[in-house]
Short mmCIF file of C-alpha atoms in Angstrom, two decimals:
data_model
loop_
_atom_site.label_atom_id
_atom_site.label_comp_id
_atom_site.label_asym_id
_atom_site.label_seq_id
_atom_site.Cartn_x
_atom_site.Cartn_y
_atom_site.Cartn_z
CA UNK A 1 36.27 -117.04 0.33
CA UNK A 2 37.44 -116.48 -3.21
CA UNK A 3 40.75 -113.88 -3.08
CA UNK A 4 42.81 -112.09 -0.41
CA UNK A 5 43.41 -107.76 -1.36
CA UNK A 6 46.18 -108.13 1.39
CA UNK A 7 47.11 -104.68 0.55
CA UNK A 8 47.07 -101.62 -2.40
CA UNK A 9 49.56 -103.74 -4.40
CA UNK A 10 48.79 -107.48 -3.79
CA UNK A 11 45.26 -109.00 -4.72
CA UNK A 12 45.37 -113.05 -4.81
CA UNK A 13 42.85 -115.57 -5.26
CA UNK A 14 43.47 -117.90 -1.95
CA UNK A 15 41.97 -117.65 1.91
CA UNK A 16 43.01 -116.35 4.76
CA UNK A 17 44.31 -118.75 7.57
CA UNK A 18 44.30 -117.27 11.10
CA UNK A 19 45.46 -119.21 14.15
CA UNK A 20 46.55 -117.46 17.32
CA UNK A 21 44.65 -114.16 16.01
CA UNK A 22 47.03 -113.72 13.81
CA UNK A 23 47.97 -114.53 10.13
CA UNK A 24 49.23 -117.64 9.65
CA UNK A 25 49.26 -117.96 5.85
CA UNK A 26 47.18 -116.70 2.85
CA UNK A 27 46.42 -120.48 1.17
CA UNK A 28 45.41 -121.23 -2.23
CA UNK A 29 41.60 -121.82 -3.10
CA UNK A 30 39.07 -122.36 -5.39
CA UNK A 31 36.99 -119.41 -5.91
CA UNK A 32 34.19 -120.46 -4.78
CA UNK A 33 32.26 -116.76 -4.09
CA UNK A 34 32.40 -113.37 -4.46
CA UNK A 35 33.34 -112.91 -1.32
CA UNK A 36 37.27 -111.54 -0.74
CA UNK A 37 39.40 -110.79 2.44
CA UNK A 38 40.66 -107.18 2.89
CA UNK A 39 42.83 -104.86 5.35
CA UNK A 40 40.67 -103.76 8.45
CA UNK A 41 39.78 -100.10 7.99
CA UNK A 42 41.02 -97.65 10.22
CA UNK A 43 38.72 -94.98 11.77
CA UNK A 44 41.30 -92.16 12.47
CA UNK A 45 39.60 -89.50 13.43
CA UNK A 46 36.13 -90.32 15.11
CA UNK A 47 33.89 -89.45 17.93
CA UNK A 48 32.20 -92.34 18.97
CA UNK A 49 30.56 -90.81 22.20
CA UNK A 50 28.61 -88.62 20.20
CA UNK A 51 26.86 -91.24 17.59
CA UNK A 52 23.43 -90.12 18.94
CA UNK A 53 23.83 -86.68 18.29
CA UNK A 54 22.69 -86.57 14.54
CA UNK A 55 20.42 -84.47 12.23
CA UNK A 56 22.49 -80.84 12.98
CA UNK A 57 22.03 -78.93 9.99
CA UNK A 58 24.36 -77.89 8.06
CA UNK A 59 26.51 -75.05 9.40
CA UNK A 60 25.48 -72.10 7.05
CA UNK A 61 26.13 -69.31 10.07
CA UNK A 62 29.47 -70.73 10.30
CA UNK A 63 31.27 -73.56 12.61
CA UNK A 64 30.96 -71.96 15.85
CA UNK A 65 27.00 -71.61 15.52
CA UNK A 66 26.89 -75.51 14.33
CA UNK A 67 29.21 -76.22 17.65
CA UNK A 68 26.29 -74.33 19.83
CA UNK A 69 23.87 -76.30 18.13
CA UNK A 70 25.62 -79.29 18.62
CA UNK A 71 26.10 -79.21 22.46
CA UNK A 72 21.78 -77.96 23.04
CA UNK A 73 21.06 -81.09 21.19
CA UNK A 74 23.58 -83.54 22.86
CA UNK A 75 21.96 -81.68 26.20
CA UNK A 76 23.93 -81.85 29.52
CA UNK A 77 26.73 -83.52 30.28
CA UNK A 78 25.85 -87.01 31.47
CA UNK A 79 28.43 -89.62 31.47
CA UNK A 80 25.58 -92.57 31.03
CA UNK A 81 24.15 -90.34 27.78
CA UNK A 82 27.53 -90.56 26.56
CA UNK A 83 28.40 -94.33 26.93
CA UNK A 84 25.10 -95.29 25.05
CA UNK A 85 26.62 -93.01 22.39
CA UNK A 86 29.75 -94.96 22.07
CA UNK A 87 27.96 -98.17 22.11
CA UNK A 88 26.13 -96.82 18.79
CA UNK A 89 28.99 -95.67 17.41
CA UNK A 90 31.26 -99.16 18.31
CA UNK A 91 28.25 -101.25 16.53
CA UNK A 92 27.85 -98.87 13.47
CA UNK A 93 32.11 -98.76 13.26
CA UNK A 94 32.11 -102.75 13.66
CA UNK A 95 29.06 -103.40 11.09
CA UNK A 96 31.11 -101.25 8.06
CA UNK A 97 34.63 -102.75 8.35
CA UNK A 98 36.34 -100.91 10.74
CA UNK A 99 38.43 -102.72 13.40
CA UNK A 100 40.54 -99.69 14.80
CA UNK A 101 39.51 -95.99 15.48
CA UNK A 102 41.27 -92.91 17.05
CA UNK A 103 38.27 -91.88 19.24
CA UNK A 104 38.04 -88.79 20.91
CA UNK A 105 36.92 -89.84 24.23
CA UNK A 106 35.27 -86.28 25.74
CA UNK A 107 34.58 -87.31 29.28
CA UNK A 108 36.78 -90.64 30.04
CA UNK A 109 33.36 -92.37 30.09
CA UNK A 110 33.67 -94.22 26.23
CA UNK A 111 37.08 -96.12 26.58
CA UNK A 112 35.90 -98.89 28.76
CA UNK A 113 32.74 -99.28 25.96
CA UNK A 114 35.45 -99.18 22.99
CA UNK A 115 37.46 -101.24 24.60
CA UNK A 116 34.90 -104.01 25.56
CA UNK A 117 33.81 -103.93 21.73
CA UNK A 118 37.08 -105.60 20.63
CA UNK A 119 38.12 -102.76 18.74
CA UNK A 120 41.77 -101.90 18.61
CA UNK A 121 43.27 -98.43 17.52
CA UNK A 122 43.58 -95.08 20.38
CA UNK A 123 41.40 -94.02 23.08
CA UNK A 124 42.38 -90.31 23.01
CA UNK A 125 41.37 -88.68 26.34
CA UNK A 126 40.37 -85.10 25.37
CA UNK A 127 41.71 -82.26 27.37
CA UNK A 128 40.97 -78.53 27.60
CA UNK A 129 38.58 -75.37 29.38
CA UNK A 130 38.88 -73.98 32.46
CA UNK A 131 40.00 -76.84 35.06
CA UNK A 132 44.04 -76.08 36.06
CA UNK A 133 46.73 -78.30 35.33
CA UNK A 134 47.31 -79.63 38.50
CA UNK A 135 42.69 -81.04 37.76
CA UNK A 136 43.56 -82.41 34.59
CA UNK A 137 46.86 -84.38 35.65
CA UNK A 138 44.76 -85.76 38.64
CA UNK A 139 41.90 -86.73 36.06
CA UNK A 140 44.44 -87.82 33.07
CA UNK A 141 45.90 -90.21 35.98
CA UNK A 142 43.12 -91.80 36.99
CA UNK A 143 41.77 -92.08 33.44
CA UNK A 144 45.24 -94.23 32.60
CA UNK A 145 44.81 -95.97 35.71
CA UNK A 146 41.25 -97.33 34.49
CA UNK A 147 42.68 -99.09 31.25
CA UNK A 148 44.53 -101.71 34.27
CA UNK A 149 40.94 -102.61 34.35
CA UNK A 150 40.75 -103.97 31.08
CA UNK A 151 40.88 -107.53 29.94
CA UNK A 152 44.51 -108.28 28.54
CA UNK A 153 42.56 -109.05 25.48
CA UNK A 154 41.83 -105.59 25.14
CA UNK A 155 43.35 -104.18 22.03
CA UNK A 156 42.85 -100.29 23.14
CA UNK A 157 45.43 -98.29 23.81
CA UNK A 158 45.49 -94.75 25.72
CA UNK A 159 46.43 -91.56 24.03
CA UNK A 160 46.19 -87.77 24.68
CA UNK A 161 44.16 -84.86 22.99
CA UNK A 162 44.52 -81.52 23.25
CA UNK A 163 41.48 -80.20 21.93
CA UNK A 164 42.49 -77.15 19.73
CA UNK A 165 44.76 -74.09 20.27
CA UNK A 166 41.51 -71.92 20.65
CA UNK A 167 40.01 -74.20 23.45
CA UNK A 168 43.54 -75.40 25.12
CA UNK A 169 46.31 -73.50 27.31
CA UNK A 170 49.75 -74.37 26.13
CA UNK A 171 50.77 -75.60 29.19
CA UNK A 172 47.89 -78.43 28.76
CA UNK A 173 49.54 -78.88 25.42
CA UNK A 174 53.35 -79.54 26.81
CA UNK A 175 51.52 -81.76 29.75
CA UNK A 176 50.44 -84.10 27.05
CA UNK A 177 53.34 -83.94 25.58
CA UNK A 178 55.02 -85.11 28.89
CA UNK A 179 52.74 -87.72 29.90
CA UNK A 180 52.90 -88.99 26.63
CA UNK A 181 56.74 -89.29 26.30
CA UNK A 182 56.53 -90.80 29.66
CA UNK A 183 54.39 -93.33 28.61
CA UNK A 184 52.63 -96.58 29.98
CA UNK A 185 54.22 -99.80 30.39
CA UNK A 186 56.86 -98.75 28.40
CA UNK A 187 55.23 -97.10 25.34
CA UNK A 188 55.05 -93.67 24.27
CA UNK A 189 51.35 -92.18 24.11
CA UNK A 190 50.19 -91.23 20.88
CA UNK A 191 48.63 -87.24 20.88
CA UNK A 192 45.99 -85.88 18.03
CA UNK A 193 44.62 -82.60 18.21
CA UNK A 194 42.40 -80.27 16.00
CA UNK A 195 44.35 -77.97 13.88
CA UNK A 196 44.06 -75.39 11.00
CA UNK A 197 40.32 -76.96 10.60
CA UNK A 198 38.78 -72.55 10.07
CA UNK A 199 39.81 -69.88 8.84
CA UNK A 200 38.42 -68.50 11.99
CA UNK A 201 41.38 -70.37 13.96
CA UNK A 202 43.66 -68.81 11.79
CA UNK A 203 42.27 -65.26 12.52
CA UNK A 204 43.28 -65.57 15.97
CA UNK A 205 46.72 -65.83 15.14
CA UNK A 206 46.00 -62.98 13.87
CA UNK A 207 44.43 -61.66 16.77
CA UNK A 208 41.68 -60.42 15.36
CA UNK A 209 37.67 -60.88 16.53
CA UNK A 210 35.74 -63.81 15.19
CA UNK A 211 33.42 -65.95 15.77
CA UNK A 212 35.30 -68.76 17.90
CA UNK A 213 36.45 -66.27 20.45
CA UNK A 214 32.56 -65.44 20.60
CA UNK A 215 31.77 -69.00 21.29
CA UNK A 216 34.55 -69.42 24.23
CA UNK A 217 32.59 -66.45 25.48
CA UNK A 218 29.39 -66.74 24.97
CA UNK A 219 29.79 -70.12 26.57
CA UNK A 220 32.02 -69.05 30.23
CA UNK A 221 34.94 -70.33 28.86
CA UNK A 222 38.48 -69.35 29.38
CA UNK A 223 40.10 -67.55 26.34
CA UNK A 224 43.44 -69.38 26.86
CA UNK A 225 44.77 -68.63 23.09
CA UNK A 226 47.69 -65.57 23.60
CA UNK A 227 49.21 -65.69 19.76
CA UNK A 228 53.39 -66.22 20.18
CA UNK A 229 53.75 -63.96 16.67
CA UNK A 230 51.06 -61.89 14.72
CA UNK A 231 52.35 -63.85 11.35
CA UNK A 232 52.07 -67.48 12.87
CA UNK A 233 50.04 -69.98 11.76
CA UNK A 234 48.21 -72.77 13.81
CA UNK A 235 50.42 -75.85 12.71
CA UNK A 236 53.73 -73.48 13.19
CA UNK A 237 52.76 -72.48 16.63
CA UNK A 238 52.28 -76.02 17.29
CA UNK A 239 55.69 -76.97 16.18
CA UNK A 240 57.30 -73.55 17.89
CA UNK A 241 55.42 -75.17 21.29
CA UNK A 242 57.37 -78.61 20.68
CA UNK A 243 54.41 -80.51 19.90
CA UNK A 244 54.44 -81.30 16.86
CA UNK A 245 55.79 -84.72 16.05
CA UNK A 246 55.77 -88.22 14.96
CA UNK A 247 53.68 -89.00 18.22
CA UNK A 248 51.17 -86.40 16.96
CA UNK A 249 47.86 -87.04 14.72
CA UNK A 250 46.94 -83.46 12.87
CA UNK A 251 42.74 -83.58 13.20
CA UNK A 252 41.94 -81.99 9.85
CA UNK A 253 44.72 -79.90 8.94
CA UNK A 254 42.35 -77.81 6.04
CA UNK A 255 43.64 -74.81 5.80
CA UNK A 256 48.22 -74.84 6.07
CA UNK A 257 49.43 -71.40 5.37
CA UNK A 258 52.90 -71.93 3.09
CA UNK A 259 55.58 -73.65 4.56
CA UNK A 260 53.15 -76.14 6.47
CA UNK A 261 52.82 -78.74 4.67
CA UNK A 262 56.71 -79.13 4.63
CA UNK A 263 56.83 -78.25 8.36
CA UNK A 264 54.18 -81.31 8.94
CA UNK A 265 56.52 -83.44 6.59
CA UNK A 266 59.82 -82.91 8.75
CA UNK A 267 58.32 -83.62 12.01
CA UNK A 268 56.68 -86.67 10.95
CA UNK A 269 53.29 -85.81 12.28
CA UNK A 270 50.24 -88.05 10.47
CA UNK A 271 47.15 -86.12 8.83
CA UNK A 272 43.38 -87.08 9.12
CA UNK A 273 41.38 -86.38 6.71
CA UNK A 274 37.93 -86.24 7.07
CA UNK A 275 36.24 -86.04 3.82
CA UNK A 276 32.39 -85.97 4.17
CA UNK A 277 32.71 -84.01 7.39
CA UNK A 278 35.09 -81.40 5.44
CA UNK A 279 32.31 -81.05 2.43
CA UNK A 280 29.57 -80.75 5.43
CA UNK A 281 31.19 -77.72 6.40
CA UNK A 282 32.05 -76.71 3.44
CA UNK A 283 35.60 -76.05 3.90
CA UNK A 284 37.44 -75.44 0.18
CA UNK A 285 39.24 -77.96 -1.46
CA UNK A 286 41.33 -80.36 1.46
CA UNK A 287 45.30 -80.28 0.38
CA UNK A 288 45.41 -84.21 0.79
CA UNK A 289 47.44 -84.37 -2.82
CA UNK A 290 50.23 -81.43 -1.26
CA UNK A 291 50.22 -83.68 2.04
CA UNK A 292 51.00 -86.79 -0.31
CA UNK A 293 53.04 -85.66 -2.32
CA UNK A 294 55.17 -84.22 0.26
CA UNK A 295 55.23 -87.51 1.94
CA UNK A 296 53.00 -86.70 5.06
CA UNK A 297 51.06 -89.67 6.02
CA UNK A 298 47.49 -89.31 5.77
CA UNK A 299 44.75 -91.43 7.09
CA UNK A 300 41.20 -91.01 6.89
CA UNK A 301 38.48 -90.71 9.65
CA UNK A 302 35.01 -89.95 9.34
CA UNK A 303 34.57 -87.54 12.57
CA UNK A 304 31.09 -87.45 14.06
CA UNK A 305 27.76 -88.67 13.74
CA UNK A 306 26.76 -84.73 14.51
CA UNK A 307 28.85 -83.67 10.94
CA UNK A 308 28.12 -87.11 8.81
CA UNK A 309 25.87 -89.21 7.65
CA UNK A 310 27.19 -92.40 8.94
CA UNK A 311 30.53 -93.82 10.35
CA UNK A 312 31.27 -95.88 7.42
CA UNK A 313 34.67 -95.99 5.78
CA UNK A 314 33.78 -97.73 2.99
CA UNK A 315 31.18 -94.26 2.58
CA UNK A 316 34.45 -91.90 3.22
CA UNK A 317 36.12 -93.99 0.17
CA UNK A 318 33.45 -93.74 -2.13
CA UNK A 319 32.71 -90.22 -1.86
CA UNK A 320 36.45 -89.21 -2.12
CA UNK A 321 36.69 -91.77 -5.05
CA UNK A 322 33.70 -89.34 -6.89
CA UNK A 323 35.18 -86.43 -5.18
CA UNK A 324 38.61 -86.74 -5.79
CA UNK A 325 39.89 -88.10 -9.00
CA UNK A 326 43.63 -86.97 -8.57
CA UNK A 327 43.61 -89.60 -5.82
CA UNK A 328 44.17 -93.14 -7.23
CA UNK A 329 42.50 -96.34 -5.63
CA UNK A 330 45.55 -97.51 -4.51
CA UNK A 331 46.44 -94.06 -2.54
CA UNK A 332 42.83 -93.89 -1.40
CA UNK A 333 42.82 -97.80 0.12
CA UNK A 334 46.19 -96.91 1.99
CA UNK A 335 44.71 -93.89 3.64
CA UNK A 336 42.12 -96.07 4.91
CA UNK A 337 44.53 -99.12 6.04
CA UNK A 338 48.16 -98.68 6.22
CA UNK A 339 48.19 -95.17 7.36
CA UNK A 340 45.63 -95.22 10.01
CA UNK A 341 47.52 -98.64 11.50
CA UNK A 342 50.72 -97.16 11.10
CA UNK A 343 49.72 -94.49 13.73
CA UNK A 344 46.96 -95.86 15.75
CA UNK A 345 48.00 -99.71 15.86
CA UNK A 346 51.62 -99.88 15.16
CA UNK A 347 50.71 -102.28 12.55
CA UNK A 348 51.62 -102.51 9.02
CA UNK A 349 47.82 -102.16 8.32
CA UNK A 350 48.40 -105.44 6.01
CA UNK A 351 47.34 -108.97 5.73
CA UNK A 352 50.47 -110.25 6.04
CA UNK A 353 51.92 -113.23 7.81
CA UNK A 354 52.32 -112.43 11.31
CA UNK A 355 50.34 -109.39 11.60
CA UNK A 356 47.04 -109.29 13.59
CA UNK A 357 44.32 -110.59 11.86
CA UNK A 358 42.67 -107.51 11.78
CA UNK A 359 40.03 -107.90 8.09
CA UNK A 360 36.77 -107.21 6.74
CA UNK A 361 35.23 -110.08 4.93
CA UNK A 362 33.64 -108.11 1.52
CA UNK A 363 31.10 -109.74 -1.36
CA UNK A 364 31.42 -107.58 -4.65
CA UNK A 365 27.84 -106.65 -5.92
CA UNK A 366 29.40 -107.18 -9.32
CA UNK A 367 30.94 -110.88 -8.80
CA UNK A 368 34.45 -111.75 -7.38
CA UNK A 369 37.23 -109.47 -8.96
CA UNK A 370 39.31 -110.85 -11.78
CA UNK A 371 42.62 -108.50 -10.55
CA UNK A 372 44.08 -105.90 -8.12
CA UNK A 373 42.84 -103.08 -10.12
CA UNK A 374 39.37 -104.31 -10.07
CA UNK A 375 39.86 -105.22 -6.70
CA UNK A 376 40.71 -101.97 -5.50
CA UNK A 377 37.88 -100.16 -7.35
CA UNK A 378 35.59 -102.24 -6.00
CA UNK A 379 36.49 -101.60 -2.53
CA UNK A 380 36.86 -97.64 -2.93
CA UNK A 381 33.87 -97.39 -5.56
CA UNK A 382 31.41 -98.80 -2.19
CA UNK A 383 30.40 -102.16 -4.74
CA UNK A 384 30.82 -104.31 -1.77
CA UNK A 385 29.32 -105.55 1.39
CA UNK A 386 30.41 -106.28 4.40
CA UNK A 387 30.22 -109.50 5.39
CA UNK A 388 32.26 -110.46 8.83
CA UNK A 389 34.66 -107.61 10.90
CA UNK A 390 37.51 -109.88 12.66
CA UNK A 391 39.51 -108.42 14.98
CA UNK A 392 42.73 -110.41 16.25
CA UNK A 393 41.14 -112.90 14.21
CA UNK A 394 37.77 -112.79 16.38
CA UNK A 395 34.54 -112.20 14.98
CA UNK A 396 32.98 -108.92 16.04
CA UNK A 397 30.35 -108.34 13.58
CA UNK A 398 28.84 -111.31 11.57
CA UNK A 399 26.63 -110.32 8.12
CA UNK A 400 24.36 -107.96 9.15
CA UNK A 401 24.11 -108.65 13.28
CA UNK A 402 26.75 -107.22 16.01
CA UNK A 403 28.61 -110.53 17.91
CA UNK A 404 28.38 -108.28 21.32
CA UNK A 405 32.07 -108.17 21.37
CA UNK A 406 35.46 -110.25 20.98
CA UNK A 407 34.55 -113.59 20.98
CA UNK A 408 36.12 -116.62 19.38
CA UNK A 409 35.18 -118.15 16.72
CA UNK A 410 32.71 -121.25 18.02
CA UNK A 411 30.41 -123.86 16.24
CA UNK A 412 27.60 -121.44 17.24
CA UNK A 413 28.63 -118.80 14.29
CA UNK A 414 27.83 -119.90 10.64
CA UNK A 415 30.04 -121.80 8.02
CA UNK A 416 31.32 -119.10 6.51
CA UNK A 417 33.38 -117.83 9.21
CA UNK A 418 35.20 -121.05 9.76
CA UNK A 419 35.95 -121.77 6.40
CA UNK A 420 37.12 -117.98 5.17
CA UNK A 421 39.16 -117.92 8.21
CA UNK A 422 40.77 -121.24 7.53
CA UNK A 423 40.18 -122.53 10.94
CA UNK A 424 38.46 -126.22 11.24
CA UNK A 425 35.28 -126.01 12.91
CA UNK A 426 36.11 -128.02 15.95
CA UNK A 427 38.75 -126.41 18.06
CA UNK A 428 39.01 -122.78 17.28
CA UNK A 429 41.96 -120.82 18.33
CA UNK A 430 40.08 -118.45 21.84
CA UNK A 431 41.44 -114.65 21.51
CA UNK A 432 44.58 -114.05 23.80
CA UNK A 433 43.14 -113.08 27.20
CA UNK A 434 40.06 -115.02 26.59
CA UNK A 435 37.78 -112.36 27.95
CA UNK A 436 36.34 -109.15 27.72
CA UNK A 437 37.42 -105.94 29.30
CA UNK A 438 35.61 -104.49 32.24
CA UNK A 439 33.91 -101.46 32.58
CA UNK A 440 35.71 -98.73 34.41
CA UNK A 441 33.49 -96.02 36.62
CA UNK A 442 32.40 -93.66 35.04
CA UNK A 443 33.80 -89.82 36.07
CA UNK A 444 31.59 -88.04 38.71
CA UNK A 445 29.90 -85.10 36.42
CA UNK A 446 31.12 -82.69 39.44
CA UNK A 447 34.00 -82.81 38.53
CA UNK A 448 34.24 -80.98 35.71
CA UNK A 449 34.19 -77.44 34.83
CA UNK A 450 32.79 -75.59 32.19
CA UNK A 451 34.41 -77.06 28.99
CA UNK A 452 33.56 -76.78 25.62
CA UNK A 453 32.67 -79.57 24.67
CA UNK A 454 34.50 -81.25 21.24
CA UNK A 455 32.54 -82.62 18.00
#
């Protein structure tokens, strides 16, 4: 390893030395390649379960027709169907650099594949349609119960998701917000929903007729959206419900009507931004810079396999840094780090001493950078390749071939993760826990109603 980018602001020519999964000190070293250490990338805003859905064309009749094509081609709800999904999506998140993700788990089935990957970030268990309150706090219970299961290596952590305000009664929206506040073992449950993503959403504030109201229909769905005030918005009805908050992750957020984006700002609330997917749909231009500017956190997530091309970060980087020149390589490489760990991880998203050894082991096409700017340009220009995804300082995807999972660093794996981890060859340092999570059952397809499904 020739140089540590341990953050937007601090590129140094050194290793990385991990012991305990975590890091223990960034060490001087020769540069010997043109291969650096970087942040882990955070996945915000993903849905892993449906990585085999792929090829839906482009939605030129609109979201809600895309959405109907979506769910013929991801065919009937099988739990099985869905947990091969996840696995895709797990190796394809592992094999570009990400180490946490905010996955939208639709069924309850994924987690326990997540989870068993060695990823760490927010297993959000999606909640909405026609099943009562009284059904989804029985379900949301047992789904918590399942992550007991999980090895204590795990680094996965349960969280909530109301799907939308068009797909989601507000009483499921203040029974997320309870369970969250109340919490497992102590901690709080993080919440992310989809919000202000149409301008068909924001007609039915207006109450008028469009073409998501059709869907609900056309579908046997309950209609559960009653607007509070003709002249609301999504993200103020949201706050008016109380659930918009520090807790809460803001899926898209395209389209704030004024006063939003300093609404969004007071409560605290993160954005994800989904570049790629927001061109797919064409959506006009995302107000990421307002969100900035205003000081609204904002990480990056590449949604699904069904609305992009792959479920690369370094790919959502890249196109925003061609996309977007307003937003500088530093602001860009934050979004995809510090911002996403902030929220999902509780993590300073850095490679700093003490922190999880959550990195990406790169090689610049174009030779080991001389400084932080080049650094950083590299990284968001896509001029590098990944090389090794560590998580907790455990290899979980090795130059071009998935590991299978956490495991510790052994003899077995090649020189170069020994060395550019700092760790001697003979000993290494076993993850906490020393094991991988087991798989929970999956959810008997009876049980559930007629929901629409998410993307």
């Amino acid at each position: 390893m020739g140089a540590v980018l341990a953050g937007p602001d601090l590129y140094v020519r050194g290793a990385v030395e991990v012991a305990g999964g975590r890091v223990a000190r960034i060490g001087a070293a020769g540069a010997r390649s043109a291969v650096f250490a970087i942040p882990g990338l955070r996945n915000a805003h993903v849905h892993l379960d449906l990585s085999g859905v792929r090829g839906v064309p482009r939605a030129t009749r609109g979201f809600a027709a895309w959405v109907v094509e979506m769910m013929r081609r991801r065919g009937p709800f099988d739990p099985a169907a869905l947990q091969r999904g996840a696995a895709l999506g797990v190796a394809e998140a592992l094999a570009t650099g990400t180490t946490s993700v905010g996955d939208i788990d639709s069924s309850g089935a994924a987690a326990c594949v997540v989870a068993a990957s060695g990823l760490g970030g927010v297993s959000f268990r999606e909640v909405l349609g026609a099943r009562d309150d009284a059904a989804w706090r029985t379900e949301v219970g047992r789904w918590l119960a399942g992550f007991d299961g999980f090895a204590p290596s795990a680094r996965l952590r349960p969280g909530l998701s109301p799907h939308a305000p068009y797909s989601t009664r507000p009483s499921l929206y203040r029974m997320c917000d309870e369970l969250g506040e109340g919490g497992v073992d102590g901690r709080r449950l993080r919440r992310t929903t989809h919000i202000a993503e149409t301008h068909a959403e924001a007609a039915l504030f207006r109450g008028e007729e469009n073409e998501l109201l059709e869907l609900l229909r056309s579908v046997g769905a309950e209609v559960p959206f009653v607007p509070a005030a003709p002249a609301m918005s999504p993200i103020e009805w949201l706050e008016d419900l109380g659930s918009l908050s520090s807790e809460m992750a803001l899926a898209h957020a395209n389209h704030p009507a004024a006063g939003d984006v300093e609404r969004v700002a007071e409560s605290g609330a993160t954005v994800v931004y989904c570049p790629r997917s927001h061109a797919f749909f064409e959506h006009s231009r995302h107000p990421v810079r307002e969100y900035l500017d205003a000081g609204v956190p904002v990480a990056l997530g590449t949604d699904s396999r069904a609305s992009n091309a792959s479920l690369s970060m370094f790919d959502e980087l890249a196109y925003l840094r061609a996309a977007r020149p307003d937003l500088r390589p530093a602001e860009l490489l934050r979004m995809a780090t510090e911002a996403g760990a902030a929220f999902l991880d509780g993590a300073p998203g850095r490679l700093d001493v003490g922190q999880p050894a959550d990195l990406v082991l790169v090689e610049s096409r174009t030779g080991l950078p001389d400084d932080l700017d080049e650094a950083l340009e590299a990284v968001v220009s896509g001029t590098v390749s990944v090389i090794a995804t560590l998580v907790s300082g455990v290899v979980c995807h090795l130059s071009g071939r998935a590991v299978g999972g956490p495991l510790p660093l052994t003899d077995a794996l090649p020189e170069l993760c020994s060395a550019a981890c700092g760790r001697p060859r003979s000993g290494p340092a076993p993850a906490e826990g020393g094991s991988r999570p087991s798989l929970a059952p999956l959810p008997d397809a009876a049980e559930r109603g007629p929901d629409l499904e998410s993307r």
